[in-house]
């Protein structure tokens, strides 16, 4: 038997532990996936700070990671800013891992959000894929992989990974629920697909170790459900007038609408939706598409979202999505100041 490969693992927040570990084994083929609600606001600039590492290691990350932003409408700013959303370490004793998407914004500023315990182009792209909201392809709910579970557990519990069974199930064997993911068709060349030997499955051969973004990776990350509009201002941001309602519609499954509004004077503000469509709202700002202010699901009447917050002067962004990613519907959004 060949030695087990180094494997990466996702870091997840406590409130997501139950949600993301629901197992669902059904027929079909796997596909590239992202977790709904974990992507950053489109057009965001993510600040990336190194917490250690050699100049050579840091330079390699600076060179490789922006391959994602050639296609995704995101920007990476490598900085020493202590408020950076992403903090990178190079601890060779801690494997390769990253928090997923906006979960990074919930981690204390002194702590790492992404670790590169070993370093090559494929590992950097894979972990930064997690950082911008992508998940492992083999965990898609439509995946057709039939795992040889005991073999997987035996291999990953030993060198060089030394994972316990819970970690193995979370990162390899378990599937996400269908209501948690955006996805595309199966892509064996995806950077987000694990390389594993044929002994790990009972119905398919080994997968290869991918070191580049595939054509489908590039297309998916630039698609309407992820980060469209690379190369210019996002035409999909709708500017709201304070004290005036705006009619809107989630016209396709998985769509996320993005609105902006300006606060000219510090004070209490209410951002709320009305209508029969069950939506979730996330508020970012001021002058940032990555600094989360608040999130709400059913704080308003019926199944509407309502955020009440004291806001400072600046520009704010409200991201709206349907609670059920397979549903569509009309709604109204309004910002009011008191």
Tab-separated table of C-alpha atoms in Angstrom:
chain	number	residue	atom	x	y	z
A	1	UNK	CA	0.000	0.000	0.000
A	2	UNK	CA	1.293	3.470	-0.845
A	3	UNK	CA	1.790	5.916	1.997
A	4	UNK	CA	-1.165	8.198	2.664
A	5	UNK	CA	-0.913	11.697	1.261
A	6	UNK	CA	-0.987	14.910	3.237
A	7	UNK	CA	-4.628	16.031	3.407
A	8	UNK	CA	-6.121	19.398	4.277
A	9	UNK	CA	-9.028	19.911	6.626
A	10	UNK	CA	-11.699	22.583	7.044
A	11	UNK	CA	-11.925	24.645	10.202
A	12	UNK	CA	-15.583	25.218	11.090
A	13	UNK	CA	-17.401	27.373	13.618
A	14	UNK	CA	-19.195	25.675	16.541
A	15	UNK	CA	-22.655	26.716	15.331
A	16	UNK	CA	-22.013	24.919	12.031
A	17	UNK	CA	-20.866	21.609	13.492
A	18	UNK	CA	-24.249	19.886	13.303
A	19	UNK	CA	-25.282	21.548	10.073
A	20	UNK	CA	-22.278	20.652	7.956
A	21	UNK	CA	-21.859	17.092	9.165
A	22	UNK	CA	-25.223	15.772	8.075
A	23	UNK	CA	-24.486	12.757	5.900
A	24	UNK	CA	-26.395	12.129	2.712
A	25	UNK	CA	-25.356	9.387	0.294
A	26	UNK	CA	-27.304	9.482	-2.957
A	27	UNK	CA	-26.697	8.664	-6.580
A	28	UNK	CA	-25.256	10.909	-9.248
A	29	UNK	CA	-21.868	12.527	-9.797
A	30	UNK	CA	-20.057	15.010	-7.636
A	31	UNK	CA	-19.470	18.611	-8.601
A	32	UNK	CA	-17.636	21.776	-7.568
A	33	UNK	CA	-19.396	23.278	-4.582
A	34	UNK	CA	-19.521	26.307	-2.311
A	35	UNK	CA	-21.334	26.643	0.985
A	36	UNK	CA	-24.329	28.962	0.704
A	37	UNK	CA	-23.964	32.014	2.918
A	38	UNK	CA	-20.175	31.679	3.275
A	39	UNK	CA	-19.067	33.782	0.299
A	40	UNK	CA	-17.744	37.297	0.797
A	41	UNK	CA	-19.622	40.277	-0.615
A	42	UNK	CA	-18.880	40.499	-4.327
A	43	UNK	CA	-16.092	42.945	-5.144
A	44	UNK	CA	-14.538	42.718	-1.663
A	45	UNK	CA	-10.907	43.476	-0.915
A	46	UNK	CA	-9.606	40.901	1.568
A	47	UNK	CA	-6.626	41.945	3.655
A	48	UNK	CA	-4.091	39.149	4.150
A	49	UNK	CA	-1.460	39.267	6.880
A	50	UNK	CA	1.389	36.823	7.462
A	51	UNK	CA	1.945	35.669	11.045
A	52	UNK	CA	5.455	34.362	10.486
A	53	UNK	CA	7.019	32.421	7.648
A	54	UNK	CA	10.173	33.019	5.611
A	55	UNK	CA	10.415	35.610	2.875
A	56	UNK	CA	10.446	32.774	0.331
A	57	UNK	CA	7.246	31.265	1.758
A	58	UNK	CA	5.479	34.611	1.841
A	59	UNK	CA	6.570	35.477	-1.701
A	60	UNK	CA	5.227	32.165	-3.001
A	61	UNK	CA	1.809	32.854	-1.463
A	62	UNK	CA	1.801	36.390	-2.904
A	63	UNK	CA	2.529	34.930	-6.332
A	64	UNK	CA	0.114	31.980	-6.317
A	65	UNK	CA	-2.973	33.010	-4.327
A	66	UNK	CA	-4.048	35.842	-6.691
A	67	UNK	CA	-4.621	33.272	-9.445
A	68	UNK	CA	-8.129	33.115	-7.933
A	69	UNK	CA	-8.655	36.861	-8.335
A	70	UNK	CA	-7.859	36.679	-12.040
A	71	UNK	CA	-11.380	35.228	-12.299
A	72	UNK	CA	-13.232	35.986	-9.050
A	73	UNK	CA	-14.370	39.570	-8.481
A	74	UNK	CA	-12.286	39.815	-5.308
A	75	UNK	CA	-9.027	41.545	-4.462
A	76	UNK	CA	-6.240	40.337	-2.162
A	77	UNK	CA	-4.292	43.007	-0.264
A	78	UNK	CA	-1.159	41.603	1.390
A	79	UNK	CA	-0.595	43.883	4.359
A	80	UNK	CA	0.680	44.202	7.918
A	81	UNK	CA	-2.660	45.673	9.006
A	82	UNK	CA	-3.567	44.061	12.375
A	83	UNK	CA	-7.236	44.180	11.307
A	84	UNK	CA	-6.636	41.885	8.317
A	85	UNK	CA	-9.477	39.430	7.709
A	86	UNK	CA	-7.056	36.623	6.768
A	87	UNK	CA	-4.018	35.668	8.873
A	88	UNK	CA	-1.643	33.089	7.395
A	89	UNK	CA	0.765	30.853	9.315
A	90	UNK	CA	3.284	28.254	8.125
A	91	UNK	CA	3.273	25.774	11.021
A	92	UNK	CA	4.603	22.489	9.619
A	93	UNK	CA	3.195	20.641	12.643
A	94	UNK	CA	-0.382	21.815	12.068
A	95	UNK	CA	-1.168	20.529	8.573
A	96	UNK	CA	-2.921	22.578	5.898
A	97	UNK	CA	-6.289	24.104	6.731
A	98	UNK	CA	-8.492	27.153	6.400
A	99	UNK	CA	-11.736	28.500	7.760
A	100	UNK	CA	-14.379	28.695	5.035
A	101	UNK	CA	-15.383	32.043	3.512
A	102	UNK	CA	-16.841	34.625	5.871
A	103	UNK	CA	-16.248	32.356	8.880
A	104	UNK	CA	-12.774	33.920	8.797
A	105	UNK	CA	-14.271	37.232	9.939
A	106	UNK	CA	-15.448	35.618	13.198
A	107	UNK	CA	-11.972	34.567	14.343
A	108	UNK	CA	-10.109	36.730	16.928
A	109	UNK	CA	-7.592	39.030	15.255
A	110	UNK	CA	-4.615	37.493	17.060
A	111	UNK	CA	-5.365	34.000	15.714
A	112	UNK	CA	-4.518	32.382	12.384
A	113	UNK	CA	-7.315	31.721	9.901
A	114	UNK	CA	-5.276	29.707	7.370
A	115	UNK	CA	-2.234	27.479	7.811
A	116	UNK	CA	0.135	26.133	5.164
A	117	UNK	CA	2.036	23.325	6.882
A	118	UNK	CA	3.508	22.277	3.554
A	119	UNK	CA	3.864	24.488	0.541
A	120	UNK	CA	3.304	24.037	-3.168
A	121	UNK	CA	1.077	25.714	-5.718
A	122	UNK	CA	-1.742	23.193	-5.396
A	123	UNK	CA	-1.913	23.484	-1.605
A	124	UNK	CA	-1.947	27.293	-1.705
A	125	UNK	CA	-4.725	27.377	-4.312
A	126	UNK	CA	-6.738	24.733	-2.450
A	127	UNK	CA	-6.591	26.511	0.918
A	128	UNK	CA	-7.309	29.927	-0.579
A	129	UNK	CA	-10.234	28.268	-2.361
A	130	UNK	CA	-11.637	27.406	1.070
A	131	UNK	CA	-10.911	30.944	2.239
A	132	UNK	CA	-13.092	32.449	-0.499
A	133	UNK	CA	-15.932	30.036	0.249
A	134	UNK	CA	-15.336	26.794	-1.661
A	135	UNK	CA	-15.689	23.315	-0.193
A	136	UNK	CA	-14.301	19.878	-1.030
A	137	UNK	CA	-15.840	18.486	-4.212
A	138	UNK	CA	-16.001	14.921	-2.938
A	139	UNK	CA	-18.455	16.069	-0.228
A	140	UNK	CA	-21.123	17.206	-2.674
A	141	UNK	CA	-24.582	15.788	-1.823
A	142	UNK	CA	-24.946	14.598	-5.418
A	143	UNK	CA	-21.645	12.739	-5.323
A	144	UNK	CA	-21.508	9.164	-6.531
A	145	UNK	CA	-18.504	8.044	-4.480
A	146	UNK	CA	-18.976	4.847	-2.503
A	147	UNK	CA	-16.281	4.981	0.162
A	148	UNK	CA	-14.320	2.030	1.482
A	149	UNK	CA	-14.722	3.614	4.900
A	150	UNK	CA	-12.463	1.378	6.946
A	151	UNK	CA	-9.588	1.783	4.480
A	152	UNK	CA	-9.966	5.573	4.519
A	153	UNK	CA	-10.029	5.612	8.316
A	154	UNK	CA	-7.023	3.288	8.582
A	155	UNK	CA	-4.930	5.366	6.171
A	156	UNK	CA	-5.771	8.818	7.526
A	157	UNK	CA	-5.444	7.832	11.173
A	158	UNK	CA	-1.757	7.112	10.560
A	159	UNK	CA	1.173	9.165	9.247
A	160	UNK	CA	1.367	11.849	8.006
A	161	UNK	CA	-2.112	13.057	9.052
A	162	UNK	CA	-2.922	11.253	12.330
A	163	UNK	CA	-6.611	12.248	12.186
A	164	UNK	CA	-9.216	10.898	14.574
A	165	UNK	CA	-12.368	9.330	13.125
A	166	UNK	CA	-14.509	12.444	13.649
A	167	UNK	CA	-12.049	14.546	11.625
A	168	UNK	CA	-11.942	11.929	8.860
A	169	UNK	CA	-15.713	11.787	8.621
A	170	UNK	CA	-16.049	15.567	8.592
A	171	UNK	CA	-13.429	16.149	5.894
A	172	UNK	CA	-13.820	13.079	3.676
A	173	UNK	CA	-16.693	10.678	4.288
A	174	UNK	CA	-19.613	12.959	5.140
A	175	UNK	CA	-21.671	14.811	2.552
A	176	UNK	CA	-23.184	18.260	2.798
A	177	UNK	CA	-26.968	18.577	2.672
A	178	UNK	CA	-28.394	19.635	-0.687
A	179	UNK	CA	-29.785	22.846	0.825
A	180	UNK	CA	-26.313	24.026	1.827
A	181	UNK	CA	-24.441	24.267	-1.458
A	182	UNK	CA	-24.118	25.930	-4.821
A	183	UNK	CA	-22.596	23.611	-7.407
A	184	UNK	CA	-21.545	22.770	-10.944
A	185	UNK	CA	-21.087	19.515	-12.818
A	186	UNK	CA	-18.393	17.031	-11.795
A	187	UNK	CA	-14.882	18.242	-12.510
A	188	UNK	CA	-12.072	15.726	-11.891
A	189	UNK	CA	-9.525	18.475	-12.603
A	190	UNK	CA	-10.786	20.829	-9.877
A	191	UNK	CA	-8.234	22.176	-7.426
A	192	UNK	CA	-10.809	21.490	-4.686
A	193	UNK	CA	-10.869	17.726	-5.286
A	194	UNK	CA	-8.808	15.535	-2.973
A	195	UNK	CA	-6.295	13.179	-4.533
A	196	UNK	CA	-7.018	9.704	-3.184
A	197	UNK	CA	-6.062	6.114	-4.130
A	198	UNK	CA	-8.466	3.654	-5.741
A	199	UNK	CA	-8.411	1.580	-2.534
A	200	UNK	CA	-10.500	4.295	-0.864
A	201	UNK	CA	-13.588	3.691	-3.007
A	202	UNK	CA	-15.558	0.710	-4.197
A	203	UNK	CA	-16.914	2.241	-7.411
A	204	UNK	CA	-14.265	4.472	-8.995
A	205	UNK	CA	-10.534	4.709	-9.520
A	206	UNK	CA	-7.941	6.978	-8.000
A	207	UNK	CA	-8.149	10.738	-8.436
A	208	UNK	CA	-5.145	12.779	-9.509
A	209	UNK	CA	-3.327	15.479	-7.591
A	210	UNK	CA	-4.351	18.769	-9.206
A	211	UNK	CA	-2.040	21.781	-9.017
A	212	UNK	CA	-3.826	24.335	-11.194
A	213	UNK	CA	-7.260	25.906	-11.374
A	214	UNK	CA	-9.345	23.971	-13.869
A	215	UNK	CA	-11.431	25.701	-16.534
A	216	UNK	CA	-14.503	24.821	-14.494
A	217	UNK	CA	-12.969	26.255	-11.308
A	218	UNK	CA	-12.423	29.528	-13.165
A	219	UNK	CA	-15.937	29.570	-14.621
A	220	UNK	CA	-17.624	28.682	-11.320
A	221	UNK	CA	-15.798	31.268	-9.221
A	222	UNK	CA	-16.765	33.961	-11.754
A	223	UNK	CA	-20.401	32.811	-12.014
A	224	UNK	CA	-23.467	34.684	-10.791
A	225	UNK	CA	-23.688	32.627	-7.581
A	226	UNK	CA	-20.088	33.440	-6.597
A	227	UNK	CA	-18.065	36.501	-7.671
A	228	UNK	CA	-19.127	37.865	-11.089
A	229	UNK	CA	-17.900	41.080	-12.710
A	230	UNK	CA	-14.109	40.734	-12.596
A	231	UNK	CA	-12.446	43.733	-14.227
A	232	UNK	CA	-14.690	46.579	-13.145
A	233	UNK	CA	-17.312	47.867	-10.787
A	234	UNK	CA	-20.025	45.374	-9.922
A	235	UNK	CA	-23.064	46.359	-12.011
A	236	UNK	CA	-25.307	44.259	-9.785
A	237	UNK	CA	-25.065	46.472	-6.677
A	238	UNK	CA	-28.317	48.411	-6.256
A	239	UNK	CA	-28.034	51.714	-4.399
A	240	UNK	CA	-30.768	52.335	-1.843
A	241	UNK	CA	-32.188	55.697	-0.812
A	242	UNK	CA	-32.660	56.029	2.936
A	243	UNK	CA	-36.347	56.319	3.895
A	244	UNK	CA	-37.519	54.977	0.529
A	245	UNK	CA	-38.451	51.344	-0.130
A	246	UNK	CA	-37.101	49.417	-3.112
A	247	UNK	CA	-38.842	46.519	-4.840
A	248	UNK	CA	-36.589	43.542	-5.581
A	249	UNK	CA	-36.743	39.917	-6.657
A	250	UNK	CA	-34.700	36.770	-6.252
A	251	UNK	CA	-35.333	35.571	-9.775
A	252	UNK	CA	-33.172	32.454	-9.877
A	253	UNK	CA	-32.298	29.745	-7.368
A	254	UNK	CA	-29.158	30.518	-5.381
A	255	UNK	CA	-29.153	34.215	-6.292
A	256	UNK	CA	-27.792	36.740	-3.805
A	257	UNK	CA	-28.790	40.394	-4.202
A	258	UNK	CA	-26.414	43.130	-3.055
A	259	UNK	CA	-27.522	46.633	-2.048
A	260	UNK	CA	-25.595	49.673	-0.846
A	261	UNK	CA	-26.646	52.760	1.064
A	262	UNK	CA	-24.896	55.772	2.581
A	263	UNK	CA	-25.121	56.820	6.209
A	264	UNK	CA	-24.483	60.570	6.378
A	265	UNK	CA	-24.908	60.946	10.138
A	266	UNK	CA	-24.133	58.540	12.966
A	267	UNK	CA	-27.238	57.066	14.564
A	268	UNK	CA	-29.728	54.222	14.807
A	269	UNK	CA	-30.832	52.683	11.515
A	270	UNK	CA	-33.310	49.972	10.589
A	271	UNK	CA	-32.759	47.800	7.530
A	272	UNK	CA	-35.696	45.501	6.882
A	273	UNK	CA	-37.508	43.496	4.243
A	274	UNK	CA	-41.223	43.023	3.727
A	275	UNK	CA	-43.248	40.610	1.625
A	276	UNK	CA	-43.989	36.902	1.553
A	277	UNK	CA	-40.504	35.733	0.522
A	278	UNK	CA	-38.408	34.242	3.332
A	279	UNK	CA	-35.030	35.965	3.029
A	280	UNK	CA	-31.805	36.188	5.026
A	281	UNK	CA	-29.929	39.497	5.265
A	282	UNK	CA	-26.277	40.178	6.083
A	283	UNK	CA	-25.072	43.756	6.651
A	284	UNK	CA	-21.451	44.818	5.987
A	285	UNK	CA	-19.664	48.133	6.542
A	286	UNK	CA	-18.833	50.918	6.976
A	287	UNK	CA	-16.951	51.277	3.679
A	288	UNK	CA	-16.230	47.551	3.639
A	289	UNK	CA	-17.803	44.539	1.974
A	290	UNK	CA	-16.105	42.170	4.398
A	291	UNK	CA	-16.650	43.654	7.873
A	292	UNK	CA	-19.908	42.065	9.024
A	293	UNK	CA	-22.143	44.328	11.116
A	294	UNK	CA	-25.071	41.976	11.654
A	295	UNK	CA	-27.048	39.074	10.171
A	296	UNK	CA	-30.754	38.328	10.523
A	297	UNK	CA	-33.285	35.800	9.297
A	298	UNK	CA	-36.726	36.197	10.871
A	299	UNK	CA	-36.321	39.337	13.006
A	300	UNK	CA	-39.124	41.178	11.221
A	301	UNK	CA	-42.794	40.435	10.710
A	302	UNK	CA	-43.628	37.076	9.219
A	303	UNK	CA	-40.446	35.574	7.804
A	304	UNK	CA	-38.819	38.901	6.997
A	305	UNK	CA	-35.362	40.101	7.987
A	306	UNK	CA	-34.847	43.127	10.220
A	307	UNK	CA	-31.590	44.609	11.476
A	308	UNK	CA	-31.541	47.463	13.982
A	309	UNK	CA	-28.077	48.914	14.556
A	310	UNK	CA	-26.240	52.097	15.439
A	311	UNK	CA	-24.283	52.916	12.284
A	312	UNK	CA	-21.379	55.282	11.779
A	313	UNK	CA	-21.004	57.530	8.764
A	314	UNK	CA	-20.019	55.602	5.635
A	315	UNK	CA	-21.244	53.208	2.952
A	316	UNK	CA	-22.936	49.955	3.956
A	317	UNK	CA	-23.796	46.827	1.977
A	318	UNK	CA	-26.795	44.549	2.515
A	319	UNK	CA	-26.637	41.055	0.989
A	320	UNK	CA	-30.011	39.319	0.578
A	321	UNK	CA	-30.585	35.652	-0.254
A	322	UNK	CA	-33.541	33.274	-0.007
A	323	UNK	CA	-33.574	31.097	3.111
A	324	UNK	CA	-34.231	28.136	0.806
A	325	UNK	CA	-31.574	28.194	-1.952
A	326	UNK	CA	-33.944	26.389	-4.314
A	327	UNK	CA	-36.674	29.036	-4.074
A	328	UNK	CA	-37.310	32.435	-5.674
A	329	UNK	CA	-39.605	35.328	-4.863
A	330	UNK	CA	-40.249	39.058	-4.610
A	331	UNK	CA	-39.575	41.264	-1.597
A	332	UNK	CA	-39.138	44.902	-0.611
A	333	UNK	CA	-36.155	46.367	1.225
A	334	UNK	CA	-36.035	49.657	3.095
A	335	UNK	CA	-33.504	51.586	5.166
A	336	UNK	CA	-34.748	54.100	7.729
A	337	UNK	CA	-32.943	56.380	10.169
A	338	UNK	CA	-34.217	57.416	13.569
